[in-house]
Amino acid sequence: MERVTVNDKSLSQRQFNSSESASKISMPEKCVVCNSSYVSFVKELPTKQNKIVDLFYCMECESFFSPFSLPNKVSSQLEWHKSVLDRNLEWATDLLTKIQQKTSIDGPIIDIGCGIGSLLLAAKQIGLEGIGFDIDEDSCIYGSTKYNLKLVGTYWERSNSPQCGLITCISVLEHIHYPRLLIKDLVNVAKENKCYLYISVPFLNRDWWKFLITDNLSKGHIFEYPHVHVTHFSSKGLGTVCREFGAKSLDPLRAGGWFGFLVSF
Ligand SMILES: [Zn+2]
């Protein structure tokens, strides 16, 4: 049988060298978003470090995911957070203003993945209190000291959650290989506190599928860092999992450059 010729041998080895090797691809048993068994292998995505990340797809909720990529190292993102502070302050003010137009925020805001506390600083400027959680301790220490915010350098979960009047989780879930447990906690805590939950991720819906066949290492590509963004939610997928855990409705809400859903109960 004629071999397929591709330029990069490291990429071609597993898929094309023999019919045997193709069967060695490890398949996830379930979709990491909706838990469906209808999952399919999509393709190998190269990284800039010459590694390979396997991309899978859920036929049920239309999310994409790479659960077998290596865990991301916990590293300080302090300089990044500082560089986008002004932008995030503007977006956060827009977000909080829009939420306040729908409901009063009665109680502290919990911000998951708070970084240096940009969102909570924006909240403070309009008279709202909050507490932030982030595993990036450097950023938490910087934000706590410089802006006198309550930022905790640890994982947030249901068991260590204070009472709240709003939960925000922005640009976090796409980094998590198995996000269902965190989503379950987010939904449950928001439900217990009878408050809104705002979730924003870079959604991957059908109109972005065209990027599956272009060079993923090009600048700004949705799969430019396939080992960093490991779960690519479709809007349908996020809706499915939130409703499974008790959410009643999800309303789309754009604030600055963030697009997400305001989850209610
Ligand atoms: Zn799914």
mmCIF file of C-alpha atoms and ligand atoms in Angstrom:
data_model
loop_
_atom_site.group_PDB
_atom_site.id
_atom_site.type_symbol
_atom_site.label_atom_id
_atom_site.label_comp_id
_atom_site.label_asym_id
_atom_site.label_seq_id
_atom_site.Cartn_x
_atom_site.Cartn_y
_atom_site.Cartn_z
ATOM 1 C CA MET A 1 0.000 0.000 0.000
ATOM 2 C CA GLU A 2 1.298 3.431 -0.841
ATOM 3 C CA ARG A 3 2.402 5.536 2.077
ATOM 4 C CA VAL A 4 1.035 8.985 2.639
ATOM 5 C CA THR A 5 3.839 11.529 2.369
ATOM 6 C CA VAL A 6 3.919 14.292 4.920
ATOM 7 C CA ASN A 7 6.752 16.656 5.731
ATOM 8 C CA ASP A 8 6.991 16.200 9.482
ATOM 9 C CA LYS A 9 7.897 12.621 10.342
ATOM 10 C CA SER A 10 7.182 13.095 14.029
ATOM 11 C CA LEU A 11 3.609 13.974 13.156
ATOM 12 C CA SER A 12 3.137 11.251 10.622
ATOM 13 C CA GLN A 13 4.587 8.367 12.596
ATOM 14 C CA ARG A 14 1.621 7.348 14.671
ATOM 15 C CA GLN A 15 -1.138 7.893 12.187
ATOM 16 C CA PHE A 16 0.387 6.680 8.990
ATOM 17 C CA ASN A 17 3.286 4.300 9.543
ATOM 18 C CA SER A 18 1.126 1.261 9.843
ATOM 19 C CA SER A 19 -2.462 0.297 10.273
ATOM 20 C CA GLU A 20 -1.506 -1.100 13.681
ATOM 21 C CA SER A 21 -0.188 2.152 15.074
ATOM 22 C CA ALA A 22 -3.354 4.046 14.225
ATOM 23 C CA SER A 23 -5.242 1.869 16.689
ATOM 24 C CA LYS A 24 -2.900 2.928 19.501
ATOM 25 C CA ILE A 25 -4.580 6.277 19.938
ATOM 26 C CA SER A 26 -5.986 6.383 23.463
ATOM 27 C CA MET A 27 -9.609 7.406 23.440
ATOM 28 C CA PRO A 28 -11.290 9.166 26.342
ATOM 29 C CA GLU A 29 -14.278 7.194 27.596
ATOM 30 C CA LYS A 30 -16.485 10.247 28.035
ATOM 31 C CA CYS A 31 -16.793 13.832 26.954
ATOM 32 C CA VAL A 32 -15.111 15.959 29.622
ATOM 33 C CA VAL A 33 -17.907 18.521 29.303
ATOM 34 C CA CYS A 34 -21.246 16.663 29.070
ATOM 35 C CA ASN A 35 -20.129 13.130 29.988
ATOM 36 C CA SER A 36 -21.478 11.609 26.762
ATOM 37 C CA SER A 37 -19.856 8.440 25.403
ATOM 38 C CA TYR A 38 -20.141 9.681 21.817
ATOM 39 C CA VAL A 39 -16.593 10.934 21.465
ATOM 40 C CA SER A 40 -14.402 10.896 18.406
ATOM 41 C CA PHE A 41 -10.732 11.484 17.616
ATOM 42 C CA VAL A 42 -10.289 14.598 15.460
ATOM 43 C CA LYS A 43 -6.603 15.233 14.822
ATOM 44 C CA GLU A 44 -3.137 15.740 16.212
ATOM 45 C CA LEU A 45 -2.204 19.320 16.947
ATOM 46 C CA PRO A 46 1.494 20.227 16.999
ATOM 47 C CA THR A 47 2.787 22.557 19.701
ATOM 48 C CA LYS A 48 5.571 25.125 19.402
ATOM 49 C CA GLN A 49 7.713 22.804 21.528
ATOM 50 C CA ASN A 50 7.463 20.061 18.858
ATOM 51 C CA LYS A 51 5.081 17.998 20.940
ATOM 52 C CA ILE A 52 1.736 16.593 19.881
ATOM 53 C CA VAL A 53 -1.652 17.122 21.491
ATOM 54 C CA ASP A 54 -4.579 14.866 20.558
ATOM 55 C CA LEU A 55 -7.854 16.663 19.916
ATOM 56 C CA PHE A 56 -11.175 14.910 20.516
ATOM 57 C CA TYR A 57 -14.770 15.878 19.769
ATOM 58 C CA CYS A 58 -18.109 15.195 21.424
ATOM 59 C CA MET A 59 -20.890 14.403 18.980
ATOM 60 C CA GLU A 60 -23.465 15.115 21.662
ATOM 61 C CA CYS A 61 -22.543 18.624 22.882
ATOM 62 C CA GLU A 62 -20.105 19.637 20.092
ATOM 63 C CA SER A 63 -17.251 20.536 22.429
ATOM 64 C CA PHE A 64 -13.603 19.724 21.644
ATOM 65 C CA PHE A 65 -11.060 18.622 24.251
ATOM 66 C CA SER A 66 -7.547 17.298 24.840
ATOM 67 C CA PRO A 67 -7.662 15.515 28.199
ATOM 68 C CA PHE A 68 -4.379 13.648 27.703
ATOM 69 C CA SER A 69 -2.162 16.691 27.226
ATOM 70 C CA LEU A 70 0.288 17.193 30.066
ATOM 71 C CA PRO A 71 -0.954 19.222 33.041
ATOM 72 C CA ASN A 72 -0.075 22.887 32.804
ATOM 73 C CA LYS A 73 2.657 24.002 35.160
ATOM 74 C CA VAL A 74 1.554 26.480 37.773
ATOM 75 C CA SER A 75 3.606 29.543 36.945
ATOM 76 C CA SER A 76 3.398 33.205 37.795
ATOM 77 C CA GLN A 77 1.302 35.188 35.333
ATOM 78 C CA LEU A 78 1.941 38.415 37.232
ATOM 79 C CA GLU A 79 3.478 40.350 34.324
ATOM 80 C CA TRP A 80 0.662 39.296 31.998
ATOM 81 C CA HIS A 81 -1.997 40.404 34.486
ATOM 82 C CA LYS A 82 -0.266 43.747 34.985
ATOM 83 C CA SER A 83 -0.058 44.281 31.225
ATOM 84 C CA VAL A 84 -3.825 43.822 30.753
ATOM 85 C CA LEU A 85 -4.952 45.630 33.909
ATOM 86 C CA ASP A 86 -6.399 48.721 32.206
ATOM 87 C CA ARG A 87 -8.215 46.646 29.614
ATOM 88 C CA ASN A 88 -9.639 44.281 32.240
ATOM 89 C CA LEU A 89 -10.743 47.136 34.497
ATOM 90 C CA GLU A 90 -12.772 48.509 31.601
ATOM 91 C CA TRP A 91 -14.273 45.137 30.686
ATOM 92 C CA ALA A 92 -15.017 44.289 34.331
ATOM 93 C CA THR A 93 -16.760 47.617 34.916
ATOM 94 C CA ASP A 94 -18.859 46.964 31.817
ATOM 95 C CA LEU A 95 -19.693 43.455 33.056
ATOM 96 C CA LEU A 96 -20.664 44.498 36.578
ATOM 97 C CA THR A 97 -22.736 47.409 35.300
ATOM 98 C CA LYS A 98 -24.665 45.085 32.981
ATOM 99 C CA ILE A 99 -25.263 42.557 35.762
ATOM 100 C CA GLN A 100 -26.451 45.303 38.115
ATOM 101 C CA GLN A 101 -28.971 46.345 35.484
ATOM 102 C CA LYS A 102 -30.509 42.878 35.827
ATOM 103 C CA THR A 103 -30.256 42.392 39.574
ATOM 104 C CA SER A 104 -28.765 43.871 42.714
ATOM 105 C CA ILE A 105 -25.570 42.159 43.820
ATOM 106 C CA ASP A 106 -26.332 41.348 47.464
ATOM 107 C CA GLY A 107 -23.130 40.079 49.009
ATOM 108 C CA PRO A 108 -19.463 39.767 48.136
ATOM 109 C CA ILE A 109 -18.368 38.768 44.633
ATOM 110 C CA ILE A 110 -16.325 35.592 44.391
ATOM 111 C CA ASP A 111 -13.934 35.773 41.444
ATOM 112 C CA ILE A 112 -12.412 32.432 40.444
ATOM 113 C CA GLY A 113 -9.053 32.833 38.700
ATOM 114 C CA CYS A 114 -8.731 36.400 39.975
ATOM 115 C CA GLY A 115 -5.104 37.052 38.944
ATOM 116 C CA ILE A 116 -4.075 40.397 40.463
ATOM 117 C CA GLY A 117 -7.712 41.205 41.198
ATOM 118 C CA SER A 118 -8.638 43.400 38.219
ATOM 119 C CA LEU A 119 -12.320 42.499 38.397
ATOM 120 C CA LEU A 120 -12.473 43.016 42.156
ATOM 121 C CA LEU A 121 -10.675 46.337 41.823
ATOM 122 C CA ALA A 122 -13.302 47.434 39.290
ATOM 123 C CA ALA A 123 -15.959 46.215 41.752
ATOM 124 C CA LYS A 124 -14.390 48.153 44.615
ATOM 125 C CA GLN A 125 -14.454 51.328 42.535
ATOM 126 C CA ILE A 126 -18.236 51.033 42.265
ATOM 127 C CA GLY A 127 -18.705 50.107 45.901
ATOM 128 C CA LEU A 128 -18.818 46.290 45.723
ATOM 129 C CA GLU A 129 -16.814 43.931 47.952
ATOM 130 C CA GLY A 130 -15.305 40.650 46.912
ATOM 131 C CA ILE A 131 -12.842 37.851 47.425
ATOM 132 C CA GLY A 132 -10.657 36.310 44.745
ATOM 133 C CA PHE A 133 -9.138 32.842 44.379
ATOM 134 C CA ASP A 134 -6.233 31.916 42.129
ATOM 135 C CA ILE A 135 -3.537 29.252 42.274
ATOM 136 C CA ASP A 136 -1.075 31.911 41.049
ATOM 137 C CA GLU A 137 0.157 33.072 44.474
ATOM 138 C CA ASP A 138 2.474 35.747 43.089
ATOM 139 C CA SER A 139 -0.409 37.551 41.424
ATOM 140 C CA CYS A 140 -2.572 37.257 44.546
ATOM 141 C CA ILE A 141 0.132 38.706 46.785
ATOM 142 C CA TYR A 142 0.722 41.577 44.350
ATOM 143 C CA GLY A 143 -2.994 42.443 44.075
ATOM 144 C CA SER A 144 -3.610 42.110 47.822
ATOM 145 C CA THR A 145 -0.722 44.394 48.672
ATOM 146 C CA LYS A 146 -1.100 46.996 45.942
ATOM 147 C CA TYR A 147 -4.886 47.327 45.856
ATOM 148 C CA ASN A 148 -5.816 46.121 49.346
ATOM 149 C CA LEU A 149 -8.007 43.339 47.979
ATOM 150 C CA LYS A 150 -8.857 39.952 49.498
ATOM 151 C CA LEU A 151 -7.104 37.511 47.181
ATOM 152 C CA VAL A 152 -6.375 33.940 48.210
ATOM 153 C CA GLY A 153 -3.629 31.926 46.504
ATOM 154 C CA THR A 154 -5.399 28.601 46.530
ATOM 155 C CA TYR A 155 -7.954 26.485 44.683
ATOM 156 C CA TRP A 156 -11.545 27.491 45.213
ATOM 157 C CA GLU A 157 -14.103 24.788 45.848
ATOM 158 C CA ARG A 158 -17.505 24.420 47.422
ATOM 159 C CA SER A 159 -16.056 23.405 50.787
ATOM 160 C CA ASN A 160 -13.990 26.602 51.205
ATOM 161 C CA SER A 161 -16.413 29.034 49.624
ATOM 162 C CA PRO A 162 -17.611 32.064 51.564
ATOM 163 C CA GLN A 163 -21.151 33.398 51.127
ATOM 164 C CA CYS A 164 -21.576 35.532 48.054
ATOM 165 C CA GLY A 165 -23.812 37.692 45.908
ATOM 166 C CA LEU A 166 -22.215 36.866 42.547
ATOM 167 C CA ILE A 167 -19.676 34.362 41.230
ATOM 168 C CA THR A 168 -17.482 35.120 38.234
ATOM 169 C CA CYS A 169 -15.287 32.593 36.429
ATOM 170 C CA ILE A 170 -13.589 34.192 33.437
ATOM 171 C CA SER A 171 -10.931 32.590 31.225
ATOM 172 C CA VAL A 172 -10.438 29.673 33.615
ATOM 173 C CA LEU A 173 -12.359 26.596 32.475
ATOM 174 C CA GLU A 174 -10.587 26.304 29.116
ATOM 175 C CA HIS A 175 -7.370 25.532 31.033
ATOM 176 C CA ILE A 176 -8.844 22.601 32.947
ATOM 177 C CA HIS A 177 -8.616 19.061 31.584
ATOM 178 C CA TYR A 178 -11.649 17.743 33.470
ATOM 179 C CA PRO A 179 -13.819 20.788 34.268
ATOM 180 C CA ARG A 180 -17.062 19.087 35.337
ATOM 181 C CA LEU A 181 -16.252 19.016 39.051
ATOM 182 C CA LEU A 182 -15.484 22.744 39.164
ATOM 183 C CA ILE A 183 -18.619 23.545 37.154
ATOM 184 C CA LYS A 184 -20.671 21.432 39.556
ATOM 185 C CA ASP A 185 -19.286 23.376 42.526
ATOM 186 C CA LEU A 186 -19.815 26.722 40.792
ATOM 187 C CA VAL A 187 -23.432 25.918 39.978
ATOM 188 C CA ASN A 188 -24.164 24.499 43.412
ATOM 189 C CA VAL A 189 -22.641 27.397 45.350
ATOM 190 C CA ALA A 190 -24.429 29.968 43.168
ATOM 191 C CA LYS A 191 -27.670 28.062 43.694
ATOM 192 C CA GLU A 192 -27.179 27.903 47.482
ATOM 193 C CA ASN A 193 -26.503 31.645 47.585
ATOM 194 C CA LYS A 194 -29.369 32.397 45.184
ATOM 195 C CA CYS A 195 -27.034 34.481 43.057
ATOM 196 C CA TYR A 196 -25.919 34.742 39.450
ATOM 197 C CA LEU A 197 -22.889 32.925 38.076
ATOM 198 C CA TYR A 198 -21.020 34.422 35.119
ATOM 199 C CA ILE A 199 -18.865 32.072 33.044
ATOM 200 C CA SER A 200 -16.743 33.211 30.124
ATOM 201 C CA VAL A 201 -14.471 31.023 27.974
ATOM 202 C CA PRO A 202 -13.278 31.302 24.356
ATOM 203 C CA PHE A 203 -16.216 29.346 22.895
ATOM 204 C CA LEU A 204 -15.629 27.087 19.916
ATOM 205 C CA ASN A 205 -18.842 26.855 17.939
ATOM 206 C CA ARG A 206 -19.489 25.707 14.363
ATOM 207 C CA ASP A 207 -18.518 29.024 12.826
ATOM 208 C CA TRP A 208 -14.973 28.401 14.096
ATOM 209 C CA TRP A 209 -14.636 24.867 12.749
ATOM 210 C CA LYS A 210 -12.884 26.298 9.688
ATOM 211 C CA PHE A 211 -9.817 26.723 11.907
ATOM 212 C CA LEU A 212 -9.563 22.954 12.258
ATOM 213 C CA ILE A 213 -7.996 22.818 8.802
ATOM 214 C CA THR A 214 -5.603 25.757 9.019
ATOM 215 C CA ASP A 215 -2.104 26.046 10.513
ATOM 216 C CA ASN A 216 -2.726 26.016 14.246
ATOM 217 C CA LEU A 217 0.684 27.495 15.063
ATOM 218 C CA SER A 218 -0.105 30.782 13.333
ATOM 219 C CA LYS A 219 -0.457 33.804 15.612
ATOM 220 C CA GLY A 220 -3.841 34.231 17.239
ATOM 221 C CA HIS A 221 -5.116 30.811 16.078
ATOM 222 C CA ILE A 222 -7.654 29.225 18.427
ATOM 223 C CA PHE A 223 -5.377 26.157 18.736
ATOM 224 C CA GLU A 224 -2.106 28.131 18.854
ATOM 225 C CA TYR A 225 -1.339 26.710 22.320
ATOM 226 C CA PRO A 226 -3.185 23.371 22.337
ATOM 227 C CA HIS A 227 -1.532 22.279 25.589
ATOM 228 C CA VAL A 228 -2.649 25.479 27.386
ATOM 229 C CA HIS A 229 -6.277 25.695 26.274
ATOM 230 C CA VAL A 230 -7.269 22.065 26.675
ATOM 231 C CA THR A 231 -11.066 22.203 26.796
ATOM 232 C CA HIS A 232 -12.906 24.026 24.026
ATOM 233 C CA PHE A 233 -16.511 24.483 25.089
ATOM 234 C CA SER A 234 -19.305 24.939 22.598
ATOM 235 C CA SER A 235 -22.107 27.165 23.867
ATOM 236 C CA LYS A 236 -24.316 24.078 23.772
ATOM 237 C CA GLY A 237 -21.820 22.109 25.878
ATOM 238 C CA LEU A 238 -21.626 24.713 28.616
ATOM 239 C CA GLY A 239 -25.422 24.971 28.664
ATOM 240 C CA THR A 240 -25.798 21.193 28.883
ATOM 241 C CA VAL A 241 -23.444 20.732 31.826
ATOM 242 C CA CYS A 242 -24.752 23.747 33.767
ATOM 243 C CA ARG A 243 -28.357 22.545 33.384
ATOM 244 C CA GLU A 244 -27.352 19.019 34.391
ATOM 245 C CA PHE A 245 -26.123 20.432 37.712
ATOM 246 C CA GLY A 246 -29.224 22.534 38.304
ATOM 247 C CA ALA A 247 -28.998 25.776 36.331
ATOM 248 C CA LYS A 248 -32.310 27.033 35.002
ATOM 249 C CA SER A 249 -31.210 29.392 32.266
ATOM 250 C CA LEU A 250 -28.119 30.834 30.611
ATOM 251 C CA ASP A 251 -28.298 34.296 29.111
ATOM 252 C CA PRO A 252 -25.549 35.422 26.731
ATOM 253 C CA LEU A 253 -23.670 38.468 27.997
ATOM 254 C CA ARG A 254 -20.847 40.310 26.275
ATOM 255 C CA ALA A 255 -18.737 42.730 28.311
ATOM 256 C CA GLY A 256 -15.786 44.346 26.588
ATOM 257 C CA GLY A 257 -13.919 41.489 24.922
ATOM 258 C CA TRP A 258 -15.422 38.822 27.179
ATOM 259 C CA PHE A 259 -18.292 36.747 25.916
ATOM 260 C CA GLY A 260 -20.027 34.471 28.348
ATOM 261 C CA PHE A 261 -23.251 33.356 29.947
ATOM 262 C CA LEU A 262 -25.030 34.606 33.014
ATOM 263 C CA VAL A 263 -26.279 31.448 34.687
ATOM 264 C CA SER A 264 -29.399 31.688 36.847
ATOM 265 C CA PHE A 265 -31.502 29.334 38.962
HETATM 266 ZN ZN ZN B 1 -20.087 16.565 25.285
#
